Coordinates of C-alpha atoms in Angstrom, one line a residue:
M1 CA 14.4 39.4 -62.7
S2 CA 17.8 38.7 -62.9
P3 CA 18.7 37.3 -66.8
R4 CA 19.0 33.5 -67.0
R5 CA 21.5 31.2 -68.7
Y6 CA 19.5 30.9 -72.0
E7 CA 17.4 34.2 -72.1
L8 CA 17.9 37.1 -74.3
S9 CA 20.8 39.3 -73.8
D10 CA 20.2 42.9 -73.8
F11 CA 21.6 43.4 -77.5
E12 CA 19.5 40.5 -78.7
W13 CA 16.4 42.3 -77.2
S14 CA 17.6 45.7 -78.8
I15 CA 17.4 44.1 -82.6
I16 CA 14.7 41.9 -81.4
E17 CA 11.8 44.8 -80.3
P18 CA 11.3 46.9 -83.4
L19 CA 10.8 43.9 -85.4
L20 CA 7.6 43.2 -83.5
P21 CA 4.2 43.4 -84.1
N22 CA 2.6 46.7 -82.4
K23 CA -0.6 46.7 -81.0
P24 CA -1.8 50.1 -79.8
R25 CA -4.9 49.7 -78.9
G26 CA -7.4 47.5 -76.4
V27 CA -5.6 46.0 -73.4
P28 CA -2.2 46.6 -72.9
R29 CA -0.5 43.5 -74.1
A30 CA 2.2 41.1 -71.8
D31 CA 6.0 41.9 -71.9
D32 CA 7.1 40.7 -75.1
R33 CA 10.7 39.9 -73.4
K34 CA 8.9 38.0 -71.1
V35 CA 7.2 36.1 -73.2
L36 CA 9.5 35.4 -75.9
N37 CA 11.9 33.8 -72.9
G38 CA 9.2 31.7 -72.0
I39 CA 8.6 30.7 -75.8
Y40 CA 12.0 30.3 -76.3
W41 CA 12.1 28.2 -72.6
R42 CA 9.5 25.8 -74.3
L43 CA 10.8 25.2 -77.4
R44 CA 14.5 24.6 -75.7
T45 CA 13.2 21.8 -73.3
G46 CA 10.7 20.4 -75.4
S47 CA 7.9 20.6 -72.6
P48 CA 4.1 21.3 -73.0
W49 CA 3.1 24.5 -73.3
A50 CA 1.7 24.4 -70.0
D51 CA 4.5 23.7 -68.1
I52 CA 5.9 27.0 -69.0
P53 CA 7.6 28.6 -65.6
E54 CA 4.9 31.3 -64.5
R55 CA 7.9 33.5 -64.5
Y56 CA 7.5 33.6 -68.3
G57 CA 3.6 34.4 -67.9
P58 CA 0.3 32.9 -68.8
A59 CA 1.4 29.4 -70.8
T60 CA -1.9 30.4 -73.1
T61 CA -0.3 33.5 -74.1
C62 CA 3.0 32.3 -74.6
Y63 CA 1.3 29.5 -76.9
N64 CA -0.8 32.2 -78.7
R65 CA 1.8 34.6 -79.2
F66 CA 3.7 31.8 -81.1
V67 CA 1.4 30.8 -83.4
R68 CA 0.4 34.0 -84.0
W69 CA 3.9 35.7 -84.9
R70 CA 4.3 32.4 -87.0
K71 CA 1.1 33.5 -89.4
L72 CA 2.3 36.8 -89.7
G73 CA 6.4 35.7 -90.2
V74 CA 7.5 37.3 -87.5
W75 CA 9.8 34.4 -86.3
D76 CA 11.2 34.6 -89.9
R77 CA 12.2 38.0 -89.5
I78 CA 13.5 37.6 -86.1
F79 CA 15.9 34.8 -87.3
D80 CA 17.3 36.8 -90.3
A81 CA 17.7 40.1 -87.9
V82 CA 19.7 38.4 -85.3
S83 CA 21.6 35.7 -87.2
A84 CA 23.0 39.1 -89.2
A85 CA 24.1 40.4 -86.2
Y86 CA 26.2 38.2 -85.3
D87 CA 27.5 37.8 -88.8
G88 CA 26.0 34.7 -89.9
D89 CA 27.5 32.8 -86.8
L90 CA 24.4 31.9 -85.2
Q91 CA 22.7 30.0 -87.7
M92 CA 22.4 26.4 -86.1
I93 CA 20.5 24.0 -84.7
D94 CA 21.0 21.9 -81.9
S95 CA 20.1 18.7 -81.7
S96 CA 20.1 17.7 -78.5
S97 CA 16.9 20.1 -78.0
I98 CA 15.1 18.6 -80.8
R99 CA 13.1 15.8 -79.4
V100 CA 11.8 12.9 -81.8
H101 CA 8.4 11.3 -81.8
Q102 CA 8.7 7.9 -80.6
H103 CA 7.9 6.1 -84.0
A104 CA 10.6 7.9 -85.3
A105 CA 13.2 6.5 -82.4
N106 CA 13.8 2.9 -84.1
V107 CA 14.9 4.4 -87.5
K108 CA 18.6 3.6 -88.3
R109 CA 20.4 6.2 -89.5
G110 CA 20.6 5.5 -93.6
D111 CA 16.6 4.3 -93.4
V112 CA 14.4 6.0 -95.1
I113 CA 10.7 5.1 -94.6
K114 CA 8.2 5.5 -97.5
K115 CA 4.8 4.3 -97.5
G116 CA 5.1 2.5 -94.5
A117 CA 8.3 0.6 -95.3
L118 CA 11.8 0.9 -94.4
R119 CA 14.5 0.6 -97.1
R120 CA 18.4 1.3 -97.1
R121 CA 19.1 4.4 -99.3
T122 CA 21.7 2.9 -102.2
P123 CA 24.5 4.9 -103.3
P124 CA 24.3 7.5 -106.3
L125 CA 25.0 5.7 -109.7
G126 CA 28.2 5.2 -111.0
T127 CA 29.8 4.8 -107.2
S128 CA 31.9 1.7 -106.6
L129 CA 30.9 -0.6 -103.8
T130 CA 34.8 -2.5 -103.7
P131 CA 36.6 -1.1 -101.1
D132 CA 39.4 -0.3 -103.2
A133 CA 37.3 2.5 -105.1
W134 CA 37.4 4.3 -101.7
G135 CA 41.2 3.6 -100.3
A136 CA 40.5 0.8 -98.3
R137 CA 43.5 -1.5 -98.0
G138 CA 42.6 -5.0 -99.0
A139 CA 43.3 -7.9 -96.0
D140 CA 47.1 -9.4 -96.9

C-alpha cells in the first residue's frame, strides 16, 4: 500500500507503535497502523464509521478500537508522545475538519446558549463601552 497524503509517516509510527496495547493471546489483531489510518480518515472527514474505505479494514474494527483505546487513555498517550516528538509544534485543532451539529449552525459569534435562550455576552466589569476608550476616533 503506497502512503497517502494524511496517513501516518514512518517517524510517527515509530513513536506510536510502542504505546499501543499488546494482546499476545487469542486471535491476532488487524494491523494497528492500518486501523489507525482508518480512524484518522474517519475523524478527518467526519463521515460515518460505516463509510471508512476498505483499505483500512472493517469499519467495526476501527470503531471498536477507537472506543476501547479512548477508555484506556491510549489517545492521550499518543497525542502527548507525538507532540513531544515534534517539540510541541503539533498541538492544534484544524477547525476545517470539525463539523458542527445542525442545531448549532445558526448561533452567531458572541452568543451563548444558556437554558435554551440566546444571550448576548457582556464585557467584563469595568470595561468602558465608549469608542474613545478603545482608541476609535470620533466622527469629525
